[in-house]
């Protein structure tokens, strides 16, 4: 079985954590241990991960220390692939001793006319008050929006991923039975002009990039592990209904009705739809803490052709 497992923010930081390195190791080791126990020895596996809080943290840190020397968002994206990729690689080597793990710095192609470049929507980094946001906006030219979760946060473009540039090496490593960590944080965004690649300052949605990568490696299952037990209709309301097994066409109809919010469940649902429609594989969205059952399709929302 070929699997692509996308890890959400809770694999690195949990609600209430201070975010210390100890917290991060604890969460990563916990996630990797669950995954290591859940897969079969013959499974081939790519792991992807998000980077929203981490990329925001790096950018804030660099700007507060010396804004003239602050690195650009694409480089911060690459730094988070190194940071989180290293932690996962380290952890997998302890929990899956009979397998080799490698993280691949991955670039993702986006289109330079993507509408996100003029209307950014992706929240990164900390929550600020309105006054703080206004000050940072003046100082660094950052764009802020009110986050529905409370407070003001910086927003950056999140263009649609169209290609994974390191796909050939990812496939080769998979054939060699490596556990491959790739497309971290959605990949480092680049555009193509004539025959050159040019980096752009953006953060690609990790679920949409994971969907593209899962399609390209022809995964049998695309598994999104997050901090809820699956996809709900009327989430958080009295008449909330959790979806167990759902056909891709049924989910597509619900998606088109705007049932799932952007920035959280929306991209996961869209990523799953795209994968199932283009491969006839299965996508599952479920709780990281129940990964063993989610990977088997016994828990979570299972999206079928
Ligand atoms: P991750 O970091 O794993 O990518 P997100 O925070 O982006 O996770 O998305 C998961 C969150 O989506 C859940 O914690 C939940 O609060 C929220 N959510 C919004 N709408 C829904 C829905 N319809 N069904 C389930 N969860 C939803
Ligand atoms: Mg999250």
Coordinates of C-alpha atoms and ligand atoms in Angstrom, one line a residue:
X1 CA 0.0 0.0 0.0
X2 CA 1.3 3.5 -0.9
X3 CA 0.3 6.1 1.7
X4 CA 0.6 9.8 1.9
X5 CA 0.1 11.1 5.5
X6 CA -0.3 14.8 6.0
X7 CA 0.4 15.9 9.6
X8 CA -1.5 19.0 11.0
X9 CA -0.3 21.6 13.5
X10 CA -1.1 19.3 16.5
X11 CA 1.7 17.0 15.5
X12 CA 4.1 19.7 16.5
X13 CA 2.3 22.0 18.9
X14 CA -0.8 21.3 21.0
X15 CA -3.3 23.8 22.3
X16 CA -1.9 25.2 25.6
X17 CA 1.7 24.3 24.8
X18 CA 4.3 27.1 25.3
X19 CA 6.0 25.9 22.2
X20 CA 9.3 25.0 23.8
X21 CA 11.7 22.6 22.1
X22 CA 10.7 20.0 24.7
X23 CA 7.0 20.4 23.8
X24 CA 7.9 20.0 20.1
X25 CA 9.9 16.8 20.6
X26 CA 7.2 15.4 22.8
X27 CA 4.5 16.0 20.2
X28 CA 6.6 14.9 17.2
X29 CA 7.7 11.7 19.0
X30 CA 4.1 11.0 20.0
X31 CA 2.9 11.5 16.4
X32 CA 5.7 9.4 14.9
X33 CA 5.2 6.6 17.4
X34 CA 1.5 6.3 16.6
X35 CA 2.2 6.3 12.8
X36 CA 5.1 3.8 13.2
X37 CA 2.7 1.4 15.1
X38 CA -0.1 1.9 12.5
X39 CA 1.6 1.0 9.2
X40 CA 2.5 -2.4 7.8
X41 CA 6.1 -3.3 7.0
X42 CA 5.3 -3.4 3.2
X43 CA 3.7 0.1 3.2
X44 CA 5.4 2.9 1.2
X45 CA 5.0 6.2 2.9
X46 CA 5.4 9.9 2.3
X47 CA 4.9 12.3 5.2
X48 CA 4.0 15.9 4.8
X49 CA 3.5 18.6 7.4
X50 CA 2.2 22.1 8.0
X51 CA 4.3 25.1 9.0
X52 CA 1.9 28.1 9.6
X53 CA 2.9 28.8 13.2
X54 CA 6.6 28.1 12.6
X55 CA 7.0 30.2 9.5
X56 CA 5.2 33.1 11.3
X57 CA 7.5 32.7 14.3
X58 CA 10.7 32.8 12.2
X59 CA 9.5 35.9 10.3
X60 CA 8.6 37.7 13.5
X61 CA 11.9 36.8 15.1
X62 CA 14.0 37.9 12.2
X63 CA 12.2 41.2 11.8
X64 CA 12.3 42.0 15.5
X65 CA 16.1 41.3 15.7
X66 CA 17.2 43.1 12.5
X67 CA 14.6 43.8 9.8
X68 CA 17.3 44.7 7.2
X69 CA 18.8 41.2 7.5
X70 CA 15.4 39.4 7.8
X71 CA 15.2 36.6 5.3
X72 CA 12.3 36.3 2.8
X73 CA 9.2 34.1 3.3
X74 CA 10.4 31.5 0.7
X75 CA 13.6 31.1 2.7
X76 CA 11.6 30.9 6.0
X77 CA 9.5 28.1 4.3
X78 CA 12.8 26.3 3.5
X79 CA 14.0 26.8 7.1
X80 CA 10.8 25.2 8.5
X81 CA 11.2 22.2 6.1
X82 CA 14.7 21.8 7.7
X83 CA 13.5 22.3 11.2
X84 CA 10.4 20.1 11.2
X85 CA 11.9 17.7 8.6
X86 CA 14.9 17.1 10.8
X87 CA 12.8 16.5 13.9
X88 CA 10.6 14.0 12.0
X89 CA 13.6 12.2 10.5
X90 CA 15.2 11.9 13.9
X91 CA 12.1 10.6 15.4
X92 CA 11.3 8.1 12.6
X93 CA 14.9 6.7 12.9
X94 CA 14.1 5.9 16.6
X95 CA 10.6 4.5 16.1
X96 CA 11.0 2.7 12.7
X97 CA 14.4 1.2 13.1
X98 CA 14.2 -1.1 10.1
X99 CA 13.4 1.8 7.7
X100 CA 15.5 4.7 6.5
X101 CA 13.9 8.2 6.6
X102 CA 14.9 11.2 4.5
X103 CA 13.5 14.7 4.2
X104 CA 13.6 16.3 0.9
X105 CA 13.7 20.1 0.5
X106 CA 10.7 20.5 -1.9
X107 CA 9.8 23.4 -4.2
X108 CA 6.2 23.7 -5.4
X109 CA 5.4 25.5 -8.6
X110 CA 2.6 28.1 -8.5
X111 CA 1.3 30.5 -11.2
X112 CA 2.4 34.1 -11.1
X113 CA -1.2 35.3 -12.0
X114 CA -2.7 33.5 -9.0
X115 CA -5.3 35.8 -7.5
X116 CA -3.8 35.2 -4.0
X117 CA -0.9 37.5 -4.8
X118 CA -3.3 40.5 -4.9
X119 CA -5.6 39.2 -2.1
X120 CA -3.7 37.2 0.5
X121 CA -5.7 34.9 2.8
X122 CA -3.3 32.7 4.7
X123 CA -2.8 33.4 8.4
X124 CA 0.8 33.1 9.7
X125 CA 2.3 33.5 13.1
X126 CA 1.1 35.1 16.3
X127 CA -2.2 36.8 17.3
X128 CA -1.9 40.6 17.8
X129 CA -4.2 43.3 19.1
X130 CA -5.5 45.9 16.6
X131 CA -2.9 48.5 17.8
X132 CA 0.0 46.1 17.5
X133 CA -1.2 45.0 14.1
X134 CA -1.4 48.6 12.9
X135 CA 2.1 49.3 14.1
X136 CA 3.6 46.2 12.5
X137 CA 1.8 47.0 9.3
X138 CA 3.3 50.5 9.2
X139 CA 6.8 49.3 10.1
X140 CA 7.1 46.3 7.8
X141 CA 4.3 46.7 5.3
X142 CA 2.6 43.5 6.4
X143 CA -1.0 42.8 5.7
X144 CA -3.2 41.9 8.7
X145 CA -6.7 40.5 8.9
X146 CA -8.9 39.6 11.8
X147 CA -8.7 35.9 12.5
X148 CA -12.1 34.3 13.2
X149 CA -10.4 32.5 16.0
X150 CA -9.8 35.9 17.7
X151 CA -7.2 38.8 17.3
X152 CA -5.4 40.1 14.3
X153 CA -2.9 38.0 12.3
X154 CA -0.6 38.6 9.4
X155 CA -1.9 37.2 6.1
X156 CA 0.3 36.1 3.2
X157 CA -0.6 34.8 -0.3
X158 CA -1.4 31.1 -0.5
X159 CA -1.4 30.3 -4.2
X160 CA -2.7 27.0 -5.7
X161 CA 0.1 24.4 -6.1
X162 CA 0.4 23.2 -9.7
X163 CA 3.6 21.0 -9.7
X164 CA 6.1 19.5 -7.3
X165 CA 9.6 20.1 -8.7
X166 CA 11.4 17.4 -6.7
X167 CA 8.9 14.7 -7.7
X168 CA 11.4 12.4 -9.5
X169 CA 13.7 12.0 -6.5
X170 CA 10.7 11.6 -4.2
X171 CA 9.5 8.7 -6.3
X172 CA 12.9 7.1 -6.5
X173 CA 13.3 7.3 -2.7
X174 CA 9.9 5.7 -2.3
X175 CA 10.8 2.9 -4.6
X176 CA 13.9 2.4 -2.3
X177 CA 11.5 2.0 0.6
X178 CA 12.6 5.3 2.3
X179 CA 10.0 7.0 4.5
X180 CA 10.1 10.3 2.6
X181 CA 9.3 13.6 4.3
X182 CA 8.4 16.1 1.6
X183 CA 6.5 19.2 0.6
X184 CA 6.7 20.5 4.2
X185 CA 4.6 23.6 4.7
X186 CA 3.1 23.0 1.2
X187 CA 6.6 23.3 -0.4
X188 CA 8.7 26.4 -1.2
X189 CA 6.8 28.4 -3.7
X190 CA 8.4 29.2 -7.1
X191 CA 7.0 30.6 -10.3
X192 CA 8.4 29.9 -13.8
X193 CA 9.4 32.7 -16.1
X194 CA 10.8 31.6 -19.5
X195 CA 12.8 28.6 -18.5
X196 CA 13.9 29.8 -15.0
X197 CA 12.3 29.3 -11.6
X198 CA 11.9 32.3 -9.4
X199 CA 11.1 32.2 -5.7
X200 CA 8.0 34.0 -4.5
X201 CA 7.0 35.1 -1.0
X202 CA 4.0 33.0 -0.1
X203 CA 2.9 30.0 2.0
X204 CA 1.2 27.2 0.1
X205 CA -1.6 25.3 1.8
X206 CA -0.1 22.0 3.1
X207 CA -3.3 20.0 2.4
X208 CA -3.5 21.1 -1.2
X209 CA 0.2 20.5 -1.9
X210 CA -0.1 17.1 -0.1
X211 CA -3.1 16.2 -2.4
X212 CA -1.0 17.1 -5.5
X213 CA 1.9 15.0 -4.2
X214 CA -0.4 12.1 -3.3
X215 CA -1.8 12.2 -6.9
X216 CA 1.7 12.4 -8.4
X217 CA 3.0 9.4 -6.5
X218 CA -0.3 7.5 -7.2
X219 CA -0.9 6.9 -3.5
X220 CA -3.6 4.4 -2.6
X221 CA -4.6 6.4 0.4
X222 CA -4.3 10.1 1.2
X223 CA -4.6 10.5 5.0
X224 CA -5.0 13.9 6.7
X225 CA -4.3 13.7 10.4
X226 CA -5.6 16.7 12.4
X227 CA -7.1 17.5 15.8
X228 CA -10.8 16.6 15.1
X229 CA -12.3 13.2 14.5
X230 CA -13.3 14.0 10.9
X231 CA -15.5 16.3 8.8
X232 CA -18.7 17.6 10.3
X233 CA -21.7 19.2 8.7
X234 CA -22.9 22.2 10.8
X235 CA -19.7 21.9 12.8
X236 CA -20.0 23.2 16.4
X237 CA -23.8 23.7 16.0
X238 CA -26.6 21.8 17.7
X239 CA -27.4 19.8 14.6
X240 CA -23.8 18.9 13.9
X241 CA -23.4 15.6 12.0
X242 CA -20.0 13.8 11.7
X243 CA -19.5 12.2 8.2
X244 CA -18.2 8.6 8.3
X245 CA -18.2 7.3 4.8
X246 CA -19.0 9.8 2.0
X247 CA -18.7 9.6 -1.8
X248 CA -16.6 12.2 -3.4
X249 CA -19.5 13.6 -5.4
X250 CA -21.6 14.0 -2.3
X251 CA -18.8 15.8 -0.5
X252 CA -18.2 18.0 -3.6
X253 CA -21.8 19.2 -3.4
X254 CA -21.4 20.1 0.3
X255 CA -18.2 21.9 -0.5
X256 CA -19.8 23.9 -3.2
X257 CA -22.5 25.0 -0.8
X258 CA -19.7 26.6 1.3
X259 CA -20.2 24.2 4.3
X260 CA -16.5 24.2 5.2
X261 CA -14.5 27.3 6.3
X262 CA -11.4 28.5 4.4
X263 CA -8.2 28.2 6.4
X264 CA -9.2 25.0 8.3
X265 CA -11.5 22.3 7.1
X266 CA -12.2 23.8 3.6
X267 CA -8.7 23.1 2.2
X268 CA -8.7 19.6 3.7
X269 CA -12.0 18.8 2.0
X270 CA -10.9 20.3 -1.3
X271 CA -7.6 18.5 -1.1
X272 CA -9.4 15.2 -0.5
X273 CA -11.9 15.8 -3.4
X274 CA -9.1 16.6 -5.8
X275 CA -7.1 13.5 -4.9
X276 CA -10.1 11.0 -5.0
X277 CA -11.4 12.5 -8.3
X278 CA -8.1 12.3 -10.1
X279 CA -6.9 8.9 -8.8
X280 CA -9.9 6.9 -7.7
X281 CA -8.0 6.4 -4.4
X282 CA -9.3 6.9 -0.9
X283 CA -8.9 10.0 1.2
X284 CA -9.4 9.9 5.0
X285 CA -9.6 12.9 7.4
X286 CA -9.3 12.0 11.0
X287 CA -7.7 12.5 14.4
X288 CA -4.0 12.1 14.8
X289 CA -4.5 10.5 18.3
X290 CA -6.6 7.8 16.6
X291 CA -4.2 7.4 13.6
X292 CA -4.1 3.6 13.8
X293 CA -7.8 3.4 13.1
X294 CA -7.8 6.3 10.7
X295 CA -5.1 4.7 8.5
X296 CA -7.2 1.5 8.4
X297 CA -10.3 3.5 7.5
X298 CA -12.1 2.5 10.7
X299 CA -12.2 6.0 12.1
X300 CA -12.5 9.5 10.6
X301 CA -14.3 10.7 7.5
X302 CA -13.6 8.3 4.6
X303 CA -14.0 9.8 1.1
X304 CA -14.5 7.2 -1.6
X305 CA -14.8 7.4 -5.4
Ligands
LIG1 P1 -4.4 21.4 10.9 O1 -3.4 22.2 11.8 O2 -4.4 19.9 11.3 O3 -4.2 21.6 9.5 P2 -6.7 23.2 11.2 O4 -6.8 23.9 12.4 O5 -6.3 23.9 10.0 O6 -5.8 21.9 11.4 O7 -8.1 22.5 10.8 C1 -8.8 21.7 11.8 C2 -9.8 22.4 12.5 O8 -10.9 22.7 11.6 C3 -10.5 21.7 13.6 O9 -9.8 21.9 14.8 C4 -11.9 22.4 13.7 O10 -12.0 23.3 14.7 C5 -12.0 23.1 12.4 N1 -13.3 22.9 11.6 C6 -13.9 23.9 10.9 N2 -15.0 23.4 10.3 C7 -15.0 22.1 10.5 C8 -15.9 21.0 10.1 N3 -16.9 21.2 9.3 N4 -15.7 19.8 10.5 C9 -14.6 19.5 11.4 N5 -13.7 20.5 11.8 C10 -13.9 21.7 11.4
LIG2 MG1 -4.2 23.9 13.0

